[in-house]
Amino acid sequence: MHGDLHLKISIIIAVYNRKDELQELLFSLINQTDKNFEIVIVDDGSQEKLEPIVSTYAEVLDIKYYYKSNSGAGLSRNYGAEHASGNYYIFLDSDCIAPVHYIENVRKELGLNYVDAFGGADSADKNFNDLQKAISYSMTSLLTTGGIRGNKKAINKFQPRSFNMGISKEAFKSVGGFSELRVGEDPDLSLTLWEKGFKTRFFPECKVFHKRRTSLKKFANQVYHFGIARPILNQRHPSFTKITFWFPSLFLIFTVLSLVLSIVNYWCIFPLLFYCCAIFLDSSYKNRSIKIGLISLLTTFIQFFSYGFGFLQSYIKLNILNREPKEAFPSHFY
């Protein structure tokens, strides 16, 4: 199936609690300029009652609601795909907001240059709070992640992420959907697609506003588990291992050494201070806020330290101690 002649889009949203955010996402889907799509809501055992919220949108949206026992996001997305009637799936996280032209732009991109799977960028909406904007900066900036989460010039091949990802039914079924990984299931899917010969592409006009974590503690914990997941993914897909995966861990070591050596020679701290100034100035300018610039310094260090520590811990257990991933990190698997 190529082009948009027979394209039927199913938006699949796996959600656990987060009723206010789900409502914001559904409201953004009401306002789409292209309304030719269905929505499949998979309630992953929420303690909050979500069905009444979903039912309020049933008159204006083609929407299905399914409640199931808690199994995690990946398997819930698989469940949603099983109950979707479309031939092209779009996965959105419940803490995202879709701009009004999102579906229209997806259909346009697929019509002009069809691809098996795509991903879009994420950014902070102007109404997000200062912490959310700072986290968004640290996760997407060229100075922190190389812009790989939203810059098509940053990398040669784009790995779609499940907060904003589209994939054909054919490709999804061919690779068996999301794997048993609890963390890193989306890059695992992307790498499996490449290994099977499917193509992925970045859609620059199909961004979403992504709230991410709403506290520093939750953000640190999330990124820490991202770091643990990367060596697991490297074992599963060794041909896609890159030296850049080490950068957060190297930054962690660099920071510690800079602080220690500065006791002997204060010049040793200057490269780190220069980088901090660059982060502060860049974020302050882009967010038009000195306060957000300062918070971005904190979120950037939390991101690097948490990811870097998780990566080192995982690498040592898997590659030096030769432990099996499921034995070393059982909570990372269903």
mmCIF file of C-alpha atoms in Angstrom:
data_model
loop_
_atom_site.group_PDB
_atom_site.id
_atom_site.type_symbol
_atom_site.label_atom_id
_atom_site.label_comp_id
_atom_site.label_asym_id
_atom_site.label_seq_id
_atom_site.Cartn_x
_atom_site.Cartn_y
_atom_site.Cartn_z
ATOM 1 C CA MET A 1 0.000 0.000 0.000
ATOM 2 C CA HIS A 2 1.600 3.219 -1.167
ATOM 3 C CA GLY A 3 0.414 6.781 -1.318
ATOM 4 C CA ASP A 4 -2.667 7.993 0.542
ATOM 5 C CA LEU A 5 -5.366 6.572 -1.782
ATOM 6 C CA HIS A 6 -6.295 3.781 0.632
ATOM 7 C CA LEU A 7 -4.744 5.214 3.778
ATOM 8 C CA LYS A 8 -6.834 4.646 6.889
ATOM 9 C CA ILE A 9 -5.243 6.077 10.005
ATOM 10 C CA SER A 10 -5.702 4.654 13.496
ATOM 11 C CA ILE A 11 -4.339 6.743 16.370
ATOM 12 C CA ILE A 12 -3.445 4.424 19.256
ATOM 13 C CA ILE A 13 -3.067 5.904 22.729
ATOM 14 C CA ALA A 14 -1.937 3.721 25.626
ATOM 15 C CA VAL A 15 -2.695 5.501 28.890
ATOM 16 C CA TYR A 16 -2.246 4.870 32.594
ATOM 17 C CA ASN A 17 -4.083 7.444 34.748
ATOM 18 C CA ARG A 18 -3.216 10.978 33.484
ATOM 19 C CA LYS A 19 -6.864 11.829 32.846
ATOM 20 C CA ASP A 20 -6.235 15.577 32.537
ATOM 21 C CA GLU A 21 -3.501 15.077 29.963
ATOM 22 C CA LEU A 22 -5.625 12.584 28.031
ATOM 23 C CA GLN A 23 -8.391 15.146 27.867
ATOM 24 C CA GLU A 24 -5.992 17.749 26.467
ATOM 25 C CA LEU A 25 -4.792 15.309 23.805
ATOM 26 C CA LEU A 26 -8.335 14.373 22.769
ATOM 27 C CA PHE A 27 -9.295 18.035 22.605
ATOM 28 C CA SER A 28 -6.357 18.672 20.268
ATOM 29 C CA LEU A 29 -7.556 15.827 18.032
ATOM 30 C CA ILE A 30 -11.029 17.366 17.796
ATOM 31 C CA ASN A 31 -9.448 20.444 16.233
ATOM 32 C CA GLN A 32 -7.565 18.604 13.477
ATOM 33 C CA THR A 33 -8.005 20.026 9.993
ATOM 34 C CA ASP A 34 -8.075 16.436 8.682
ATOM 35 C CA LYS A 35 -10.670 14.493 10.685
ATOM 36 C CA ASN A 36 -10.484 11.223 8.749
ATOM 37 C CA PHE A 37 -9.058 8.936 11.447
ATOM 38 C CA GLU A 38 -10.087 6.676 14.295
ATOM 39 C CA ILE A 39 -8.788 6.731 17.863
ATOM 40 C CA VAL A 40 -8.121 3.622 19.934
ATOM 41 C CA ILE A 41 -7.716 4.290 23.662
ATOM 42 C CA VAL A 42 -6.111 1.476 25.669
ATOM 43 C CA ASP A 43 -6.564 2.014 29.402
ATOM 44 C CA ASP A 44 -3.674 0.092 30.945
ATOM 45 C CA GLY A 45 -5.336 -0.646 34.293
ATOM 46 C CA SER A 46 -5.696 2.966 35.420
ATOM 47 C CA GLN A 47 -6.823 3.703 38.956
ATOM 48 C CA GLU A 48 -8.469 6.879 37.697
ATOM 49 C CA LYS A 49 -11.729 6.468 35.797
ATOM 50 C CA LEU A 50 -10.980 7.373 32.186
ATOM 51 C CA GLU A 51 -14.022 5.978 30.377
ATOM 52 C CA PRO A 52 -16.309 8.919 31.334
ATOM 53 C CA ILE A 53 -13.766 11.319 29.822
ATOM 54 C CA VAL A 54 -13.496 9.281 26.628
ATOM 55 C CA SER A 55 -17.286 8.998 26.325
ATOM 56 C CA THR A 56 -17.652 12.796 26.263
ATOM 57 C CA TYR A 57 -15.729 12.820 22.978
ATOM 58 C CA ALA A 58 -17.584 9.923 21.362
ATOM 59 C CA GLU A 59 -20.048 12.192 19.555
ATOM 60 C CA VAL A 60 -17.350 14.220 17.822
ATOM 61 C CA LEU A 61 -14.574 11.637 17.373
ATOM 62 C CA ASP A 62 -14.465 8.101 15.970
ATOM 63 C CA ILE A 63 -13.169 6.626 19.203
ATOM 64 C CA LYS A 64 -12.888 3.190 20.811
ATOM 65 C CA TYR A 65 -12.102 2.549 24.480
ATOM 66 C CA TYR A 66 -10.612 -0.646 25.928
ATOM 67 C CA TYR A 67 -9.770 -1.364 29.551
ATOM 68 C CA LYS A 68 -7.236 -4.059 30.405
ATOM 69 C CA SER A 69 -5.056 -5.108 33.313
ATOM 70 C CA ASN A 70 -1.755 -3.286 33.635
ATOM 71 C CA SER A 71 1.014 -4.647 31.390
ATOM 72 C CA GLY A 72 3.040 -1.583 30.419
ATOM 73 C CA ALA A 73 2.993 0.769 27.455
ATOM 74 C CA GLY A 74 4.494 -1.489 24.767
ATOM 75 C CA LEU A 75 2.108 -4.409 25.200
ATOM 76 C CA SER A 76 -0.812 -1.997 25.552
ATOM 77 C CA ARG A 77 0.084 -0.470 22.191
ATOM 78 C CA ASN A 78 0.142 -3.972 20.713
ATOM 79 C CA TYR A 79 -3.319 -4.536 22.189
ATOM 80 C CA GLY A 80 -4.520 -1.319 20.590
ATOM 81 C CA ALA A 81 -3.142 -2.360 17.205
ATOM 82 C CA GLU A 82 -5.050 -5.649 17.437
ATOM 83 C CA HIS A 83 -8.294 -3.699 17.865
ATOM 84 C CA ALA A 84 -7.566 -0.981 15.286
ATOM 85 C CA SER A 85 -9.291 -1.046 11.909
ATOM 86 C CA GLY A 86 -6.787 1.173 10.091
ATOM 87 C CA ASN A 87 -3.896 0.145 7.867
ATOM 88 C CA TYR A 88 -1.550 2.810 9.242
ATOM 89 C CA TYR A 89 -1.022 3.241 12.972
ATOM 90 C CA ILE A 90 0.012 6.408 14.773
ATOM 91 C CA PHE A 91 1.173 6.042 18.372
ATOM 92 C CA LEU A 92 0.913 9.103 20.593
ATOM 93 C CA ASP A 93 1.721 9.354 24.286
ATOM 94 C CA SER A 94 -1.081 10.610 26.496
ATOM 95 C CA ASP A 95 1.050 13.571 27.628
ATOM 96 C CA CYS A 96 1.280 14.954 24.085
ATOM 97 C CA ILE A 97 -0.766 17.596 22.288
ATOM 98 C CA ALA A 98 -1.186 17.444 18.500
ATOM 99 C CA PRO A 99 -1.062 20.726 16.533
ATOM 100 C CA VAL A 100 -4.140 21.312 14.357
ATOM 101 C CA HIS A 101 -2.422 20.320 11.079
ATOM 102 C CA TYR A 102 -0.794 17.161 12.468
ATOM 103 C CA ILE A 103 -2.924 14.525 10.682
ATOM 104 C CA GLU A 104 -3.090 16.643 7.533
ATOM 105 C CA ASN A 105 0.712 16.823 7.450
ATOM 106 C CA VAL A 106 1.072 13.083 8.088
ATOM 107 C CA ARG A 107 -1.230 12.281 5.185
ATOM 108 C CA LYS A 108 0.584 14.775 2.958
ATOM 109 C CA GLU A 109 4.028 13.308 3.758
ATOM 110 C CA LEU A 110 2.874 9.735 3.168
ATOM 111 C CA GLY A 111 1.199 10.751 -0.074
ATOM 112 C CA LEU A 112 4.306 12.455 -1.440
ATOM 113 C CA ASN A 113 6.879 9.913 -0.270
ATOM 114 C CA TYR A 114 5.402 6.834 1.378
ATOM 115 C CA VAL A 115 7.472 5.164 4.086
ATOM 116 C CA ASP A 116 6.963 2.117 6.311
ATOM 117 C CA ALA A 117 7.405 4.080 9.532
ATOM 118 C CA PHE A 118 7.973 7.678 10.540
ATOM 119 C CA GLY A 119 8.668 9.783 13.573
ATOM 120 C CA GLY A 120 8.170 13.418 14.368
ATOM 121 C CA ALA A 121 9.815 15.885 16.702
ATOM 122 C CA ASP A 122 8.594 17.061 20.070
ATOM 123 C CA SER A 123 8.815 20.480 21.646
ATOM 124 C CA ALA A 124 7.391 22.523 24.493
ATOM 125 C CA ASP A 125 4.144 24.394 24.037
ATOM 126 C CA LYS A 126 4.119 28.033 25.146
ATOM 127 C CA ASN A 127 1.649 27.101 27.902
ATOM 128 C CA PHE A 128 3.958 24.513 29.500
ATOM 129 C CA ASN A 129 5.485 25.395 32.862
ATOM 130 C CA ASP A 130 9.129 26.393 33.271
ATOM 131 C CA LEU A 131 10.301 22.928 34.319
ATOM 132 C CA GLN A 132 8.603 21.265 31.341
ATOM 133 C CA LYS A 133 10.238 23.763 28.990
ATOM 134 C CA ALA A 134 13.647 23.193 30.584
ATOM 135 C CA ILE A 135 13.306 19.413 30.324
ATOM 136 C CA SER A 136 12.206 19.766 26.708
ATOM 137 C CA TYR A 137 15.287 21.874 26.008
ATOM 138 C CA SER A 138 17.707 19.417 27.608
ATOM 139 C CA MET A 139 16.142 16.504 25.703
ATOM 140 C CA THR A 140 16.101 18.162 22.276
ATOM 141 C CA SER A 141 18.872 20.767 22.091
ATOM 142 C CA LEU A 142 21.815 20.444 19.728
ATOM 143 C CA LEU A 143 24.081 21.214 22.700
ATOM 144 C CA THR A 144 22.768 18.342 24.813
ATOM 145 C CA THR A 145 21.586 15.459 22.643
ATOM 146 C CA GLY A 146 22.887 16.627 19.286
ATOM 147 C CA GLY A 147 19.308 17.395 18.305
ATOM 148 C CA ILE A 148 18.635 13.734 17.479
ATOM 149 C CA ARG A 149 15.097 13.984 18.827
ATOM 150 C CA GLY A 150 13.998 16.647 16.429
ATOM 151 C CA ASN A 151 16.543 17.558 13.819
ATOM 152 C CA LYS A 152 16.592 15.627 10.570
ATOM 153 C CA LYS A 153 20.103 16.927 9.824
ATOM 154 C CA ALA A 154 21.479 15.467 13.056
ATOM 155 C CA ILE A 155 21.561 11.835 11.976
ATOM 156 C CA ASN A 156 21.438 9.804 8.778
ATOM 157 C CA LYS A 157 18.692 7.401 9.874
ATOM 158 C CA PHE A 158 15.856 8.511 12.083
ATOM 159 C CA GLN A 159 14.639 6.276 14.885
ATOM 160 C CA PRO A 160 10.941 6.963 15.504
ATOM 161 C CA ARG A 161 9.997 7.185 19.186
ATOM 162 C CA SER A 162 6.657 5.954 20.446
ATOM 163 C CA PHE A 163 5.495 9.303 21.834
ATOM 164 C CA ASN A 164 5.047 10.400 18.197
ATOM 165 C CA MET A 165 5.394 7.512 15.785
ATOM 166 C CA GLY A 166 3.610 6.156 12.733
ATOM 167 C CA ILE A 167 3.950 2.703 11.213
ATOM 168 C CA SER A 168 2.099 0.708 8.581
ATOM 169 C CA LYS A 169 0.047 -2.253 9.726
ATOM 170 C CA GLU A 170 2.110 -4.448 7.399
ATOM 171 C CA ALA A 171 5.433 -3.420 8.953
ATOM 172 C CA PHE A 172 4.089 -3.582 12.510
ATOM 173 C CA LYS A 173 2.725 -7.095 12.076
ATOM 174 C CA SER A 174 5.874 -8.235 10.262
ATOM 175 C CA VAL A 175 8.122 -7.454 13.253
ATOM 176 C CA GLY A 176 5.601 -8.590 15.861
ATOM 177 C CA GLY A 177 4.905 -5.157 17.302
ATOM 178 C CA PHE A 178 6.628 -3.885 20.420
ATOM 179 C CA SER A 179 8.885 -6.343 22.233
ATOM 180 C CA GLU A 180 8.945 -7.492 25.855
ATOM 181 C CA LEU A 181 11.150 -4.545 26.854
ATOM 182 C CA ARG A 182 9.572 -2.131 29.325
ATOM 183 C CA VAL A 183 12.108 0.612 28.585
ATOM 184 C CA GLY A 184 13.641 1.186 25.158
ATOM 185 C CA GLU A 185 10.878 -0.691 23.359
ATOM 186 C CA ASP A 186 10.576 2.018 20.702
ATOM 187 C CA PRO A 187 14.230 2.099 19.536
ATOM 188 C CA ASP A 188 14.112 -1.703 19.717
ATOM 189 C CA LEU A 189 11.192 -1.630 17.282
ATOM 190 C CA SER A 190 12.956 0.852 14.979
ATOM 191 C CA LEU A 191 16.145 -1.224 14.861
ATOM 192 C CA THR A 192 14.164 -4.394 14.192
ATOM 193 C CA LEU A 193 12.400 -2.639 11.316
ATOM 194 C CA TRP A 194 15.761 -1.732 9.781
ATOM 195 C CA GLU A 195 17.015 -5.291 10.184
ATOM 196 C CA LYS A 196 13.904 -6.522 8.350
ATOM 197 C CA GLY A 197 14.508 -4.097 5.490
ATOM 198 C CA PHE A 198 11.804 -1.551 6.293
ATOM 199 C CA LYS A 199 12.442 2.169 5.884
ATOM 200 C CA THR A 200 11.904 4.959 8.400
ATOM 201 C CA ARG A 201 11.853 8.707 7.918
ATOM 202 C CA PHE A 202 11.648 11.926 9.903
ATOM 203 C CA PHE A 203 8.551 14.060 9.223
ATOM 204 C CA PRO A 204 9.638 17.642 10.059
ATOM 205 C CA GLU A 205 6.110 19.073 9.926
ATOM 206 C CA CYS A 206 4.607 16.436 12.224
ATOM 207 C CA LYS A 207 5.778 17.530 15.644
ATOM 208 C CA VAL A 208 3.817 17.271 18.884
ATOM 209 C CA PHE A 209 3.968 19.227 22.116
ATOM 210 C CA HIS A 210 5.300 16.812 24.727
ATOM 211 C CA LYS A 211 5.011 17.481 28.459
ATOM 212 C CA ARG A 212 7.442 14.750 29.521
ATOM 213 C CA ARG A 213 7.983 14.332 33.268
ATOM 214 C CA THR A 214 6.514 16.861 35.677
ATOM 215 C CA SER A 215 9.135 16.627 38.450
ATOM 216 C CA LEU A 216 12.922 16.431 38.578
ATOM 217 C CA LYS A 217 12.796 13.144 40.484
ATOM 218 C CA LYS A 218 10.569 11.493 37.870
ATOM 219 C CA PHE A 219 12.716 12.900 35.062
ATOM 220 C CA ALA A 220 15.932 11.594 36.644
ATOM 221 C CA ASN A 221 14.404 8.155 37.147
ATOM 222 C CA GLN A 222 13.137 8.004 33.564
ATOM 223 C CA VAL A 223 16.481 8.985 32.038
ATOM 224 C CA TYR A 224 18.354 6.615 34.373
ATOM 225 C CA HIS A 225 16.331 3.710 32.983
ATOM 226 C CA PHE A 226 16.955 4.966 29.436
ATOM 227 C CA GLY A 227 20.662 4.633 30.207
ATOM 228 C CA ILE A 228 20.215 1.082 31.482
ATOM 229 C CA ALA A 229 18.288 0.156 28.342
ATOM 230 C CA ARG A 230 20.964 1.214 25.855
ATOM 231 C CA PRO A 231 23.523 -1.612 26.500
ATOM 232 C CA ILE A 232 20.606 -4.065 26.393
ATOM 233 C CA LEU A 233 19.694 -2.698 22.966
ATOM 234 C CA ASN A 234 23.345 -2.878 21.903
ATOM 235 C CA GLN A 235 23.347 -6.601 22.687
ATOM 236 C CA ARG A 236 20.134 -7.160 20.748
ATOM 237 C CA HIS A 237 21.253 -5.064 17.760
ATOM 238 C CA PRO A 238 25.093 -5.029 17.772
ATOM 239 C CA SER A 239 25.402 -3.695 14.225
ATOM 240 C CA PHE A 240 23.806 -0.407 15.317
ATOM 241 C CA THR A 241 26.094 0.289 18.282
ATOM 242 C CA LYS A 242 27.627 3.798 18.222
ATOM 243 C CA ILE A 243 30.381 5.508 20.180
ATOM 244 C CA THR A 244 28.002 8.429 20.801
ATOM 245 C CA PHE A 245 26.054 6.253 23.234
ATOM 246 C CA TRP A 246 28.994 6.726 25.613
ATOM 247 C CA PHE A 247 28.839 10.531 25.629
ATOM 248 C CA PRO A 248 26.653 10.984 28.765
ATOM 249 C CA SER A 249 28.872 8.599 30.740
ATOM 250 C CA LEU A 250 32.007 10.352 29.491
ATOM 251 C CA PHE A 251 30.478 13.696 30.457
ATOM 252 C CA LEU A 252 29.821 12.343 33.943
ATOM 253 C CA ILE A 253 33.460 11.272 34.259
ATOM 254 C CA PHE A 254 34.664 14.564 32.729
ATOM 255 C CA THR A 255 32.647 16.600 35.239
ATOM 256 C CA VAL A 256 33.975 14.680 38.226
ATOM 257 C CA LEU A 257 37.575 14.953 36.981
ATOM 258 C CA SER A 258 37.176 18.678 36.273
ATOM 259 C CA LEU A 259 35.984 19.329 39.811
ATOM 260 C CA VAL A 260 38.734 17.223 41.387
ATOM 261 C CA LEU A 261 41.562 18.593 39.230
ATOM 262 C CA SER A 262 40.408 22.185 39.737
ATOM 263 C CA ILE A 263 41.599 21.855 43.336
ATOM 264 C CA VAL A 264 45.136 21.560 41.957
ATOM 265 C CA ASN A 265 44.724 23.865 38.961
ATOM 266 C CA TYR A 266 41.658 26.102 38.678
ATOM 267 C CA TRP A 267 42.026 26.229 34.871
ATOM 268 C CA CYS A 268 40.711 22.652 34.738
ATOM 269 C CA ILE A 269 37.213 23.857 35.547
ATOM 270 C CA PHE A 270 37.029 26.340 32.656
ATOM 271 C CA PRO A 271 35.889 23.927 29.885
ATOM 272 C CA LEU A 272 33.008 22.823 32.102
ATOM 273 C CA LEU A 273 32.118 26.426 32.959
ATOM 274 C CA PHE A 274 32.212 27.347 29.269
ATOM 275 C CA TYR A 275 29.772 24.538 28.477
ATOM 276 C CA CYS A 276 27.483 25.635 31.307
ATOM 277 C CA CYS A 277 27.482 29.191 29.974
ATOM 278 C CA ALA A 278 26.625 27.935 26.491
ATOM 279 C CA ILE A 279 23.671 25.922 27.841
ATOM 280 C CA PHE A 280 22.429 28.829 29.948
ATOM 281 C CA LEU A 281 22.674 31.408 27.163
ATOM 282 C CA ASP A 282 21.197 29.144 24.489
ATOM 283 C CA SER A 283 18.230 28.046 26.589
ATOM 284 C CA SER A 284 17.600 31.558 27.923
ATOM 285 C CA TYR A 285 17.530 32.920 24.381
ATOM 286 C CA LYS A 286 15.363 30.164 22.907
ATOM 287 C CA ASN A 287 12.886 30.212 25.789
ATOM 288 C CA ARG A 288 13.062 33.990 26.290
ATOM 289 C CA SER A 289 13.605 33.394 29.999
ATOM 290 C CA ILE A 290 16.680 33.581 32.246
ATOM 291 C CA LYS A 291 14.855 31.433 34.788
ATOM 292 C CA ILE A 292 14.327 28.631 32.266
ATOM 293 C CA GLY A 293 17.967 28.984 31.250
ATOM 294 C CA LEU A 294 19.025 28.324 34.845
ATOM 295 C CA ILE A 295 16.639 25.389 35.218
ATOM 296 C CA SER A 296 17.955 23.989 31.928
ATOM 297 C CA LEU A 297 21.417 23.795 33.488
ATOM 298 C CA LEU A 298 19.991 21.631 36.248
ATOM 299 C CA THR A 299 17.952 19.398 33.919
ATOM 300 C CA THR A 300 20.916 18.956 31.572
ATOM 301 C CA PHE A 301 23.185 17.745 34.372
ATOM 302 C CA ILE A 302 20.439 15.507 35.752
ATOM 303 C CA GLN A 303 19.947 14.073 32.276
ATOM 304 C CA PHE A 304 23.639 13.364 31.667
ATOM 305 C CA PHE A 305 24.378 12.060 35.151
ATOM 306 C CA SER A 306 21.289 9.843 35.386
ATOM 307 C CA TYR A 307 21.651 8.415 31.878
ATOM 308 C CA GLY A 308 25.429 8.104 32.184
ATOM 309 C CA PHE A 309 25.267 6.281 35.508
ATOM 310 C CA GLY A 310 22.547 3.939 34.251
ATOM 311 C CA PHE A 311 24.547 3.211 31.096
ATOM 312 C CA LEU A 312 27.748 2.433 33.023
ATOM 313 C CA GLN A 313 25.911 0.224 35.495
ATOM 314 C CA SER A 314 24.254 -1.708 32.684
ATOM 315 C CA TYR A 315 27.430 -1.973 30.590
ATOM 316 C CA ILE A 316 29.440 -3.366 33.507
ATOM 317 C CA LYS A 317 26.813 -5.952 34.413
ATOM 318 C CA LEU A 318 26.231 -7.121 30.840
ATOM 319 C CA ASN A 319 29.678 -6.841 29.255
ATOM 320 C CA ILE A 320 32.152 -7.246 32.113
ATOM 321 C CA LEU A 321 30.260 -9.442 34.571
ATOM 322 C CA ASN A 322 28.555 -11.259 31.644
ATOM 323 C CA ARG A 323 25.132 -11.303 33.253
ATOM 324 C CA GLU A 324 22.001 -11.894 31.197
ATOM 325 C CA PRO A 325 19.825 -8.771 30.733
ATOM 326 C CA LYS A 326 16.717 -10.362 32.255
ATOM 327 C CA GLU A 327 18.714 -11.505 35.268
ATOM 328 C CA ALA A 328 20.518 -8.186 35.738
ATOM 329 C CA PHE A 329 17.473 -5.959 35.186
ATOM 330 C CA PRO A 330 14.276 -8.020 35.578
ATOM 331 C CA SER A 331 12.125 -4.897 35.966
ATOM 332 C CA HIS A 332 13.034 -3.897 32.387
ATOM 333 C CA PHE A 333 11.144 -6.859 30.936
ATOM 334 C CA TYR A 334 7.509 -7.933 30.917
#
